[in-house]
Amino acid sequence: MGICSQPPTPYGQEFMCVLNFLIVVVCLFLEKKILRLEHFLVVPSEMSSLSGKVQTVLGLVEPSKLGRTLTHEHLAMTFDCCYCPPPPCQEAIAKEPIMMKNLYWIQKNAYSHKENLQLNQETEAIKEELLYFKANGGGALVENTTTGISRDTQTLKRLAEETGVHIISGAGFYVDATHSSETRAMSVEQLTDVLMNEILHGADGTSIKCGVIGEIGCSWPLTESEKKVLQATAHAQAQLGCPVIIHPGRSSRAPFQIIRILQEAGADISKTVMSHLDRTILDKKELLEFAQLGCYLEYDLFGTELLHYQLCPDIDMPDDNKRIRRVRLLVEEGYEDRILVAHDIHTKTRLMKYGGHGYSHILTNVVPKMLLRAGVTTKTYECIRVIAQTERLPSQFPPPLLDQASVVAL
């Protein structure tokens, strides 16, 4: 079913939902200013009678059951598309299995070690880390693996069943380097059909449904195939009312170009997440200019602290302290309703099993540091939970506990 044919019953305006995935309502920055990190909700149009639910890999869930939610993570994927061959003098260490003696080298050269790029080999370790995430107050995450980097919805379903963590799978396609010849040959209408089918009926040949579109991969410069996927993304979103998550190319101009293409194709930018801003827009003035476009601003590389960023050596990757300062800047400029944070774990060495920070880093380390830097006492801090269409109730918790994910149905 293409964009010119009759779609399934679309969402009415009253059923279009936005998932306020509240990861961390983390601090009172200045004079009790609230930092609220909001996300989105998708509801299948064929089940409008159950509007206001979140579509996870196990089915529909009441928003109030989500808990603290990370909006950009990976649990089962491969990242061979970004392999960077090591220099000849380091080929031997690059072929060794991950061990304590070479862990430092692999952490600094993550994309030059092929085994490190096979996150899908660590299902049992990830299961343990999700249990730890849950024990530390985590409740849900959005798994952003899409076609091209080995999405595995069956594994996601098993992890959700065995850990009790709510997992929302993403529909769509990663960057051009992973597009098959069949994908490149598809029209915008055909690509739209694929995206809608993955949300309405199931992905990867299963009945397991995706709950968001994304992450949609974009390179710099953008390729023609990626542009078609963006246009299809906008068309599918227009029919479904679902959220979209974008992986921008590694240029400060890329997010602006992507938003323009989405707008021209009919997307709802207020329901669009621009990921990886911590490595994409580094200039403050440019960041504030982009923030005015109205999309969600995602700082999703928390825990990544590198002297040398292999995928784009010209980028000086910020550390977590700088990320916190940027979040504070955005709050002070009035964008507290547009901020999202996550880790984007996609290699083995970012797992706790291999000495990494794991999926609990924001809850256990980042939030307390935000409170400390903001000069807030550890007695209480205010957070807001949206519990109904218009009803908002304040709740207070001692750090580092956080309020549940906020959901608003429009």
C-alpha angles and dihedrals in degrees: 000000000000130000092267094053127076109282126213112275101299125219114276114228089259091057100045105113136199120204110222092198096193105201098164128003083185117170156345101253104184126001093345095310110169123232107207120182109201134192141173146269130216123201122186111246091220088063100046089143086070095048115153094046128117117237108226129170088265094049137264118350132187109252091232089063096058100082123187108355136201113208102199120041140122127220104168120023147110124231103195089130089075098045112143114200111233121236113271093256090059101043093101095056090044089060096050120100116255107280137157092257094058100029094101092054093048093048090054094042099034096155095049094064111077096200090054089061094059101086089158089074092067104065095131093047090048090050089057091047092051089053088052090048089053092047089055094053102276119140112169145003139194111236106214100192110128138176110308099039099061105269109196112191093176091060090047090053092050092049091050092049094048099043106032090231113137110238123195114196125214127232125213145047134307125222125321093261088069098044114116121224087254091055093049091050094053122105122232088257092053092047089050089054091053094051094047092046092053090055100037101037112011145283136249093022092302136104090244106119129215119232102202138024110247174254085291106193121228129179131202114273093030115239127224091248091052091049090055090050090051091051090048089049090055092048093049092047091050090056098040104031089224130147122263127211119200131202103204126207118259098268130091088233094057099079091051092051093047094050090050092052092047092049093049089052093051104262124156102239091192087067095046126101120207106205132203097027089150089071098030112049110033100158113091096216092049091047092054090047090054093046089062090067090076106237126126114275111221124197098186107155097081108152094031108114113163136164090199121034104203097197092058115006091189090068118087099212110222120230125232093269090058090047090054090051091052091049088051091050091053091049092050089050091054102259098117090121092057103051126108130175134195142140105245092214108195107147132062097242091063089064119094088238089070098038096274131132098255130201095306097061096102093048097044103032115013099049095052089049091051089052091048095049091047091054093238120153119240092239100090143327130195126248135170128226119193104217100170141011094286105357116106123180126187118230130188127211133171112250135293091029116093136201121258123272112288118232128185123188115206 
